[in-house]
JSON list of C-alpha atoms and ligand atoms in Angstrom, two decimals:
[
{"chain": "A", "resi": 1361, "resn": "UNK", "atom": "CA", "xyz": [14.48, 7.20, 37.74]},
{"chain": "A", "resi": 1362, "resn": "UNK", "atom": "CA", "xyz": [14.59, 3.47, 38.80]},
{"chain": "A", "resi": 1363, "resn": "UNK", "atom": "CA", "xyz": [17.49, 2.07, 40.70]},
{"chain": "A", "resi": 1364, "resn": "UNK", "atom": "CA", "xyz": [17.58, -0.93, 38.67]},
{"chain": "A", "resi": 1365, "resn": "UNK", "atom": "CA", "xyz": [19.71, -0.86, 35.72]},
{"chain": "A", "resi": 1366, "resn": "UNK", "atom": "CA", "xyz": [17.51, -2.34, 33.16]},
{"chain": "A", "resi": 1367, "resn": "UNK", "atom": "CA", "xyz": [18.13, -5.58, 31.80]},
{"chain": "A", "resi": 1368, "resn": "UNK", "atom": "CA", "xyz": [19.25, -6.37, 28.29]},
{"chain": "A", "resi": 1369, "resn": "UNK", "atom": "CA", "xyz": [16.32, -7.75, 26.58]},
{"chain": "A", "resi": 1370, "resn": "UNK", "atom": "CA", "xyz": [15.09, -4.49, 27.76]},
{"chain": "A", "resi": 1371, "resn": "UNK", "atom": "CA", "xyz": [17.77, -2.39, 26.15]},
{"chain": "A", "resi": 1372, "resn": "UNK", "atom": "CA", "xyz": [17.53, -4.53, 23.28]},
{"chain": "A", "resi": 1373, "resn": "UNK", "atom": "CA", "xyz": [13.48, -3.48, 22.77]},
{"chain": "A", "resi": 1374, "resn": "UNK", "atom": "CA", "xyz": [14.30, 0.42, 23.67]},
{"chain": "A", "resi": 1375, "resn": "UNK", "atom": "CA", "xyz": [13.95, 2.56, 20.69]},
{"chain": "A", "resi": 1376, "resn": "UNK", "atom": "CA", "xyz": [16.14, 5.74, 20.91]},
{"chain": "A", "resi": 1377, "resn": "UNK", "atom": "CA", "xyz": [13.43, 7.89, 20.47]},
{"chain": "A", "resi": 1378, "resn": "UNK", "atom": "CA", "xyz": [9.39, 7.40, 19.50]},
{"chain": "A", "resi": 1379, "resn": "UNK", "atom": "CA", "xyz": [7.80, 9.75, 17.16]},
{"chain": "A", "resi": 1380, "resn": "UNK", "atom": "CA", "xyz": [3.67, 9.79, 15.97]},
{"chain": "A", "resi": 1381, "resn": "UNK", "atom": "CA", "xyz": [5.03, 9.14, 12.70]},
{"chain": "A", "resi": 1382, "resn": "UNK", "atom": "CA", "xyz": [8.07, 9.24, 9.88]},
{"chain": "A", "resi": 1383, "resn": "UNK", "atom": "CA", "xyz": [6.81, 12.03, 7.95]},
{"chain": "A", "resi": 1384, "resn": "UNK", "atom": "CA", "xyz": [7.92, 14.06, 11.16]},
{"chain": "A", "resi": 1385, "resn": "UNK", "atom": "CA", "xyz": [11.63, 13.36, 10.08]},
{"chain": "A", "resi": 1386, "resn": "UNK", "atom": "CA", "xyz": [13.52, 16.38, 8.14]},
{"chain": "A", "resi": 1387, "resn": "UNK", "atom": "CA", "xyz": [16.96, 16.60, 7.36]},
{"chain": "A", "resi": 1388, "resn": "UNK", "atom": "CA", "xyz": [17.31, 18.97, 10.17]},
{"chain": "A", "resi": 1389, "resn": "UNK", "atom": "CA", "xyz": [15.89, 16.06, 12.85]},
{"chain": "A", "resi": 1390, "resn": "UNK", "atom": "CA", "xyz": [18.54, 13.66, 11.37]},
{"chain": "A", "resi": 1391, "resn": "UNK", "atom": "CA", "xyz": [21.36, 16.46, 11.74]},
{"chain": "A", "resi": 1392, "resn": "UNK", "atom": "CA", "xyz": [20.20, 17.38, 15.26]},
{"chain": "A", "resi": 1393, "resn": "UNK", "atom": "CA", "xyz": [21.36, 13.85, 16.45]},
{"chain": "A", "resi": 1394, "resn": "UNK", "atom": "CA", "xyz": [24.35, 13.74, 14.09]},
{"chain": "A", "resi": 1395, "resn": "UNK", "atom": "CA", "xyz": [22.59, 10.98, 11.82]},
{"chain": "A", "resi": 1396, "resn": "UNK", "atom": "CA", "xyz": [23.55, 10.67, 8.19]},
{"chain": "A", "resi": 1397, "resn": "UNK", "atom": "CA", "xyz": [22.04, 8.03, 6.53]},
{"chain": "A", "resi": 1398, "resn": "UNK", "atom": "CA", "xyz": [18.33, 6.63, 6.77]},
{"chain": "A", "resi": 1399, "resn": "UNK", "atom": "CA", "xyz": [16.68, 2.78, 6.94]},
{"chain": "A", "resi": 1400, "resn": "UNK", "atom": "CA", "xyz": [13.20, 2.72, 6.39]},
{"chain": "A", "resi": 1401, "resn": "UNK", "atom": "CA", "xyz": [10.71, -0.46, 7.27]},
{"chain": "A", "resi": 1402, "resn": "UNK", "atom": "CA", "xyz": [7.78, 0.54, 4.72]},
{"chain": "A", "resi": 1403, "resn": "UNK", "atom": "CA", "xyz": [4.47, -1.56, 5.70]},
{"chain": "A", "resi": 1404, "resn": "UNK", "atom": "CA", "xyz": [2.78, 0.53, 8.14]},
{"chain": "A", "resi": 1405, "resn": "UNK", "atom": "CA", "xyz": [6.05, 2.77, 8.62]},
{"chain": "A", "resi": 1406, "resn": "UNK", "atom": "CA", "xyz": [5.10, 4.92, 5.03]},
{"chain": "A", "resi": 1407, "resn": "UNK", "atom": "CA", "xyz": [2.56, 3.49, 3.71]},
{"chain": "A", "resi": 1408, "resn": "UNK", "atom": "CA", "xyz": [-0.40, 1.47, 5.02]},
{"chain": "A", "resi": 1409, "resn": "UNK", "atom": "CA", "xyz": [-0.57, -2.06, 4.48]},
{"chain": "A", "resi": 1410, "resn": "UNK", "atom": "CA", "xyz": [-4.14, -2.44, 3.14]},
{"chain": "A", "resi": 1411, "resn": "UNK", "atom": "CA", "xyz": [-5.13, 1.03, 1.97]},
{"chain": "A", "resi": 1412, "resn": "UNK", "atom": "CA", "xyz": [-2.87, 2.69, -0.99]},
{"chain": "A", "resi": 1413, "resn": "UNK", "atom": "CA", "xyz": [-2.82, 6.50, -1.82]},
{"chain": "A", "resi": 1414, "resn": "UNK", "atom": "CA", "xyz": [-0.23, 8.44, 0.76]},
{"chain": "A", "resi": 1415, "resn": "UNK", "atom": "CA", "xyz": [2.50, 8.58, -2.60]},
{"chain": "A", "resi": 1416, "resn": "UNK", "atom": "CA", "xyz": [1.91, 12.58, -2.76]},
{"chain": "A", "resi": 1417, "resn": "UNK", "atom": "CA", "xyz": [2.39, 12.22, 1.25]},
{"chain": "A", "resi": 1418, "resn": "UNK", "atom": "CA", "xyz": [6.02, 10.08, 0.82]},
{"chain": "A", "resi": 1419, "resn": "UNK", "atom": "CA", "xyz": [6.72, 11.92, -2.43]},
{"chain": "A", "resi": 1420, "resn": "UNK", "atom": "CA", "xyz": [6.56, 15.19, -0.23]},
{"chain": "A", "resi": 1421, "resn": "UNK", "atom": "CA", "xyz": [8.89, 13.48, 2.56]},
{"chain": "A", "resi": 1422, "resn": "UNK", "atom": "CA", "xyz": [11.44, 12.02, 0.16]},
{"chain": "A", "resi": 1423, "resn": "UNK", "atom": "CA", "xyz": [12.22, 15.54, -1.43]},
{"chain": "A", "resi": 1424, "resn": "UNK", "atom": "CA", "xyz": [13.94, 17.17, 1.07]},
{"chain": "A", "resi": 1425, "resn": "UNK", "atom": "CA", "xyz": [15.86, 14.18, 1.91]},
{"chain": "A", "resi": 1426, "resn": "UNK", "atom": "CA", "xyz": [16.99, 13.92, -1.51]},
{"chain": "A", "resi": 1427, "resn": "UNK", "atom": "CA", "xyz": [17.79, 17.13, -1.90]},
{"chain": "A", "resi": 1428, "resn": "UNK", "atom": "CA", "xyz": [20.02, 16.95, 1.77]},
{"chain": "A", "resi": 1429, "resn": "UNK", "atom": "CA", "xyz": [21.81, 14.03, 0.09]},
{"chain": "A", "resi": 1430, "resn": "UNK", "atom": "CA", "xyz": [20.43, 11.83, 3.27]},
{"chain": "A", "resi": 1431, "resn": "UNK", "atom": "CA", "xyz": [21.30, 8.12, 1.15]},
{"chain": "A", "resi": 1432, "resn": "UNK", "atom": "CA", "xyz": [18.43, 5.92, 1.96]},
{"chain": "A", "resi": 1433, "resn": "UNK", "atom": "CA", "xyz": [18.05, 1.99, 1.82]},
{"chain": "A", "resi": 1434, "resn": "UNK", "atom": "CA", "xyz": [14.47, 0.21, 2.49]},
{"chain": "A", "resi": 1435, "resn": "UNK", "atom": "CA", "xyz": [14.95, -2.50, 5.22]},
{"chain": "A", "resi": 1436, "resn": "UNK", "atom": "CA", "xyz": [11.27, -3.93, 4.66]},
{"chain": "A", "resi": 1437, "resn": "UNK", "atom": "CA", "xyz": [9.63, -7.87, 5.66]},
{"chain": "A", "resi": 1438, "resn": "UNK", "atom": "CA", "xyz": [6.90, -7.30, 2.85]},
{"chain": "A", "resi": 1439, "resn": "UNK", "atom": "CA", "xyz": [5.69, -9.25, 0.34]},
{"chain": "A", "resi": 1440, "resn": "UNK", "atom": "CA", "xyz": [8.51, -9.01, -2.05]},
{"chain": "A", "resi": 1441, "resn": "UNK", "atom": "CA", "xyz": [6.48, -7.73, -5.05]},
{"chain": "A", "resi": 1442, "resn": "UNK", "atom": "CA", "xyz": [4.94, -5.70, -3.05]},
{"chain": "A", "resi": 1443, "resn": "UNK", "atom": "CA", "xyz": [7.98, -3.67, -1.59]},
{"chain": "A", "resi": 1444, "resn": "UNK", "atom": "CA", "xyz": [9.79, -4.37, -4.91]},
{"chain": "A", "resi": 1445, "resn": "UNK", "atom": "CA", "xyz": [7.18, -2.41, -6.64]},
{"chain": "A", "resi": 1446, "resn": "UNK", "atom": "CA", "xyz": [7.18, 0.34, -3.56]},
{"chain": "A", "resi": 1447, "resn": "UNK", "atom": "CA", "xyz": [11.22, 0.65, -4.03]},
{"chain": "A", "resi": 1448, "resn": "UNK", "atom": "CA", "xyz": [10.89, 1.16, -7.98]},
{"chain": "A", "resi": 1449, "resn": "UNK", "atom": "CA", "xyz": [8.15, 3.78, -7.49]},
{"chain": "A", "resi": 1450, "resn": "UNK", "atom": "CA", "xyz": [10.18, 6.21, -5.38]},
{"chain": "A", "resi": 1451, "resn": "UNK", "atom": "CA", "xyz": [13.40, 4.99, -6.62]},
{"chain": "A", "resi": 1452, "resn": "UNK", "atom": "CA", "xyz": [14.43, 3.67, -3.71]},
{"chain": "A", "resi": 1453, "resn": "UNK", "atom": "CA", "xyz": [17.08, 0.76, -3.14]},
{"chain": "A", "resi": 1454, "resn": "UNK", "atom": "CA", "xyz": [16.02, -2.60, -0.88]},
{"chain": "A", "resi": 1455, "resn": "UNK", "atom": "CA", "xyz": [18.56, -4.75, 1.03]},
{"chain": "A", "resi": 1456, "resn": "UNK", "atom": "CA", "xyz": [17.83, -8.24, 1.63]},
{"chain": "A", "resi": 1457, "resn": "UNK", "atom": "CA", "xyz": [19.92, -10.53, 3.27]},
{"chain": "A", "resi": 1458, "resn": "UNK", "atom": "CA", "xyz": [21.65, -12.59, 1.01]},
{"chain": "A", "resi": 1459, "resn": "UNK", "atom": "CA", "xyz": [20.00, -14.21, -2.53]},
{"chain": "A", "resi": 1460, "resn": "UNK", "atom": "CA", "xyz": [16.66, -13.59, -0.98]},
{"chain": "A", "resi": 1461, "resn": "UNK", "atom": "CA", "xyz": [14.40, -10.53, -1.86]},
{"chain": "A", "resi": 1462, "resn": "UNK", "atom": "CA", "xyz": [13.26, -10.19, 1.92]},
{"chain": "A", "resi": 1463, "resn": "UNK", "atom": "CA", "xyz": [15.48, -8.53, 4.90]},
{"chain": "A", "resi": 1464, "resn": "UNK", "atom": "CA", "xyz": [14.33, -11.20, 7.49]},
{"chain": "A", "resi": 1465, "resn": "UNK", "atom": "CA", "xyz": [13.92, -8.83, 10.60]},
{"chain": "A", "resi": 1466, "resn": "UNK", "atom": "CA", "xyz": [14.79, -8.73, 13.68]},
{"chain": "A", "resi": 1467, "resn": "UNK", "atom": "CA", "xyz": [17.77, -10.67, 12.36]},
{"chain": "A", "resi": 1468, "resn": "UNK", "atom": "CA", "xyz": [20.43, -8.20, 11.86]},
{"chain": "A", "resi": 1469, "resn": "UNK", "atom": "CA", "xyz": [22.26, -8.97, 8.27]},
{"chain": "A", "resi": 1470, "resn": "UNK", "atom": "CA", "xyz": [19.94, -6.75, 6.43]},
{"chain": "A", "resi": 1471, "resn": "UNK", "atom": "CA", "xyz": [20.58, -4.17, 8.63]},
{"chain": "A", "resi": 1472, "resn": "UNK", "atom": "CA", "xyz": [24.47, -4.67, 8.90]},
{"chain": "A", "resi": 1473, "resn": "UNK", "atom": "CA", "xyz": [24.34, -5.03, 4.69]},
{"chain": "A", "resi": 1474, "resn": "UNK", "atom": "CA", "xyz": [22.44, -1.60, 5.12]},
{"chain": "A", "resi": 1475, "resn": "UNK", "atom": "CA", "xyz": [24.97, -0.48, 6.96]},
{"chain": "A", "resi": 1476, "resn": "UNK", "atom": "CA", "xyz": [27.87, -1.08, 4.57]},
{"chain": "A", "resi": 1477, "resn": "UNK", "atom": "CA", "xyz": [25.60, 0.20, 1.36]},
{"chain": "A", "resi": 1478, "resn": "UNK", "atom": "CA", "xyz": [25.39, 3.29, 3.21]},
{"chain": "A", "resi": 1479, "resn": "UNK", "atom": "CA", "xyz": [28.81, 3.78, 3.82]},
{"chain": "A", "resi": 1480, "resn": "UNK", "atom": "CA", "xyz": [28.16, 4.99, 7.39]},
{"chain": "A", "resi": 1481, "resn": "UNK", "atom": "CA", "xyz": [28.56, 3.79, 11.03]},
{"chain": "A", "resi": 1482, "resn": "UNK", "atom": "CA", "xyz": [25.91, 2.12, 12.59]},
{"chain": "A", "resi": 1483, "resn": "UNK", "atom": "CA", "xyz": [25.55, 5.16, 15.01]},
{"chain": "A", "resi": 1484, "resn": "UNK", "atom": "CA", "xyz": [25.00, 7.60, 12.38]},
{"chain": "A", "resi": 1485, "resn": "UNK", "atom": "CA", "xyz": [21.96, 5.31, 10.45]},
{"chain": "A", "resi": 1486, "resn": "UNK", "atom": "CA", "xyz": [18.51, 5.74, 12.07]},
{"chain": "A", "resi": 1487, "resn": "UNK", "atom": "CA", "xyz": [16.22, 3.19, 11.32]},
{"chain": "A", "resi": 1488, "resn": "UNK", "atom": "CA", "xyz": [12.56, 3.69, 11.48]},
{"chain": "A", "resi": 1489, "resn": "UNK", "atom": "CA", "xyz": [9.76, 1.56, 11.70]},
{"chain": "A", "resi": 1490, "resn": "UNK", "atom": "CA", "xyz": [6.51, 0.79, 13.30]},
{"chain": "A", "resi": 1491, "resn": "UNK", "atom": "CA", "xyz": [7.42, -2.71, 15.26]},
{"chain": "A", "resi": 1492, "resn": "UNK", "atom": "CA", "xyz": [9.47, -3.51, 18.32]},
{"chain": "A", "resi": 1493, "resn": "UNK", "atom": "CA", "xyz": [10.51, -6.74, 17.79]},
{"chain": "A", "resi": 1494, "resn": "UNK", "atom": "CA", "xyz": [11.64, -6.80, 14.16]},
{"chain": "A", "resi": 1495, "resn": "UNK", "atom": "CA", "xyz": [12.43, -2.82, 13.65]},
{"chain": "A", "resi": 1496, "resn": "UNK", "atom": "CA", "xyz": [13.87, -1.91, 16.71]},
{"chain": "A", "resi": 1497, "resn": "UNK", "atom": "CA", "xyz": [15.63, -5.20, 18.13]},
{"chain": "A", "resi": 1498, "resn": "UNK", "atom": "CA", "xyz": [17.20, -6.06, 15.07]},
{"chain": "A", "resi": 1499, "resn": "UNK", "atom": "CA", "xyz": [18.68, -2.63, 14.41]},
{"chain": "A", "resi": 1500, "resn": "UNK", "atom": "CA", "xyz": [19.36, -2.34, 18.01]},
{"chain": "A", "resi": 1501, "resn": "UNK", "atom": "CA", "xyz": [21.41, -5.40, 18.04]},
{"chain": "A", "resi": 1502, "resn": "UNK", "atom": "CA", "xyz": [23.24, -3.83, 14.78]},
{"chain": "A", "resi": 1503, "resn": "UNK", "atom": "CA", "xyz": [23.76, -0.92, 16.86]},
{"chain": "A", "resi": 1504, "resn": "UNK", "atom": "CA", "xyz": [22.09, 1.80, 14.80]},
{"chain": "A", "resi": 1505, "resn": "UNK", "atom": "CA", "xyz": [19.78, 4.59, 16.10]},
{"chain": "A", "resi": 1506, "resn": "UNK", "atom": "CA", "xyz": [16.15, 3.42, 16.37]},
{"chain": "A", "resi": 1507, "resn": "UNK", "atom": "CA", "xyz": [13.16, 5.22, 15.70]},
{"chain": "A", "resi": 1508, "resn": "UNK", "atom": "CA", "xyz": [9.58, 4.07, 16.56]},
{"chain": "A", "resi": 1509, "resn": "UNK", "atom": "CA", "xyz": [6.46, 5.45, 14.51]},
{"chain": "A", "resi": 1510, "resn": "UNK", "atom": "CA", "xyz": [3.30, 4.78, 15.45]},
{"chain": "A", "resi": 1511, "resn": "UNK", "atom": "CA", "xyz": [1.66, 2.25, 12.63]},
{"chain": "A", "resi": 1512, "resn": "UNK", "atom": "CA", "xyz": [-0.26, 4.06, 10.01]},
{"chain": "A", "resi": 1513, "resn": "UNK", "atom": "CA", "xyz": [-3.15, 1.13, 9.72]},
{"chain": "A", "resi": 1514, "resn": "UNK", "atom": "CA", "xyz": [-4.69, -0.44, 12.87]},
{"chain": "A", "resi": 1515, "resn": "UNK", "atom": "CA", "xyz": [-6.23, -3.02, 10.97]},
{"chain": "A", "resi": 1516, "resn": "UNK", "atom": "CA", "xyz": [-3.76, -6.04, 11.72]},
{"chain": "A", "resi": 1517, "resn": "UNK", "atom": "CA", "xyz": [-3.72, -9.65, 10.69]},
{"chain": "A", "resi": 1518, "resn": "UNK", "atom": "CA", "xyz": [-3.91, -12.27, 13.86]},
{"chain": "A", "resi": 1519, "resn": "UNK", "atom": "CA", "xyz": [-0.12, -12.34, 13.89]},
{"chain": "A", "resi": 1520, "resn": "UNK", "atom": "CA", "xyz": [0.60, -8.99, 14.03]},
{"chain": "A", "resi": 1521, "resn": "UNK", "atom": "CA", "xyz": [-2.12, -8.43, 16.99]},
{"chain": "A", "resi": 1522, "resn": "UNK", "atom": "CA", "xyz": [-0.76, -11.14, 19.02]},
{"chain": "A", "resi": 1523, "resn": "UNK", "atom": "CA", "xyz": [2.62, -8.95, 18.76]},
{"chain": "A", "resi": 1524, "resn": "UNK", "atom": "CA", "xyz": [1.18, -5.53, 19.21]},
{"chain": "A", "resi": 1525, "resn": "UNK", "atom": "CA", "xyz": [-0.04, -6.84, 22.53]},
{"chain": "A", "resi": 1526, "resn": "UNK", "atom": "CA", "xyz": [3.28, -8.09, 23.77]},
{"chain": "A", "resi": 1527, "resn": "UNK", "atom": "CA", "xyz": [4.70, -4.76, 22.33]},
{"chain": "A", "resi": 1528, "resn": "UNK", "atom": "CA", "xyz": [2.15, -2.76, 24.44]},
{"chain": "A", "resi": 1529, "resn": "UNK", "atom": "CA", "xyz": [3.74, -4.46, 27.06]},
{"chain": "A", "resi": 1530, "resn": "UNK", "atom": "CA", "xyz": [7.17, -3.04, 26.51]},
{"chain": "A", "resi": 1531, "resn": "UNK", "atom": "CA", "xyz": [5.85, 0.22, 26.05]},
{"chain": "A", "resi": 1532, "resn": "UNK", "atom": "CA", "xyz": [4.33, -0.01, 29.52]},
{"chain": "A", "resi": 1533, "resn": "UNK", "atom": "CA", "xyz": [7.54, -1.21, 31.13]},
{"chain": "A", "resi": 1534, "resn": "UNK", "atom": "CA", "xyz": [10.12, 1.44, 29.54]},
{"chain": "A", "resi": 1535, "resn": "UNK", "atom": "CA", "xyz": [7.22, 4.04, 30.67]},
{"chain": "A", "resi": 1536, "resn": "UNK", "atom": "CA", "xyz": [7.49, 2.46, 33.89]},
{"chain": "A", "resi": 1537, "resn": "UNK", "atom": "CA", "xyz": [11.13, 2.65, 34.03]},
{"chain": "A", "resi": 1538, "resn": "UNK", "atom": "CA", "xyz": [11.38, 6.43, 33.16]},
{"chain": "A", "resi": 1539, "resn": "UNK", "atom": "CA", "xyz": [9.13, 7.09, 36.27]},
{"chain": "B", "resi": 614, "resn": "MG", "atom": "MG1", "xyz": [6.16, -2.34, 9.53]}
]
């Protein structure tokens, strides 16, 4: 273990824990870490953002969640149609921040509006998704649990490789910092 304590923009970019992907969370996972309530980034978290066809897959995952009563809201960046149409497909309810159909990641009022919808401490809410800086800081800063999947499409645009880089980064220094 390092010496140093870390410092907070550290903290900040530390997911609680980093799983291959979100179909790998079951009731049981949430219940195991005394988490109640579910927020779910969707492009490249469940689904990929250029290739359609995993519904059976997130069908599959939703059921037992559903039946577990886990209440769910979708904190998603997306195209707005695009998630829109997503959330009416699996029934699923959005939060934006306010009068705006987007959530506006990493800044935390979607995921504090989450919060409340869900009628649950921040503690007891994991949030997964598939990017450091808008997933996990911005539920970080809200204070819920974070969860980091792997994304389910490596094909990026330019933006989003220019972050993945800076993200590998991160990785590499909390690895670092375990050692
Ligand atoms: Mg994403």
């Amino acid at each position: 273990m390092s010496t140093r304590a870390n410092p907070l923009w550290l903290k900040l970019l530390t997911p609680k824990a980093q799983l291959e992907s979100a179909f790998e969370i079951t009731p049981a996972w949430l219940a195991d870490r005394n988490l109640r309530g579910l927020a779910l980034d969707i492009d490249n978290t469940l689904a990929p953002t250029h290739l359609p066809g995993n519904e059976a897959q997130i069908r599959a995952w939703l059921e037992p969640l559903h039946q577990a009563k886990i209440p769910i809201r979708v904190v998603s960046n997306g195209h707005s149609n695009r998630i829109l149409g997503f959330c009416q497909l699996f029934k699923l309810e959005f939060v934006g921040i306010s009068g705006l159909r987007m959530a506006g990641k990493p800044i935390p009022n979607a995921f504090r509006r989450a919060c409340r919808e869900l009628g649950l401490p921040a503690d007891q809410i994991a949030m997964v998704g598939d990017q450091i800086f808008t997933d996990v800081l911005g539920a970080n800063l809200t204070g819920m649990y974070t969860v980091l999947v792997k994304p389910l499409s490596e094909k990026s645009m330019p933006h989003t490789k220019l972050i993945r880089n800076l993200e590998k980064l991160v990785l590499a220094r909390l690895e670092h910092e375990k050692m």
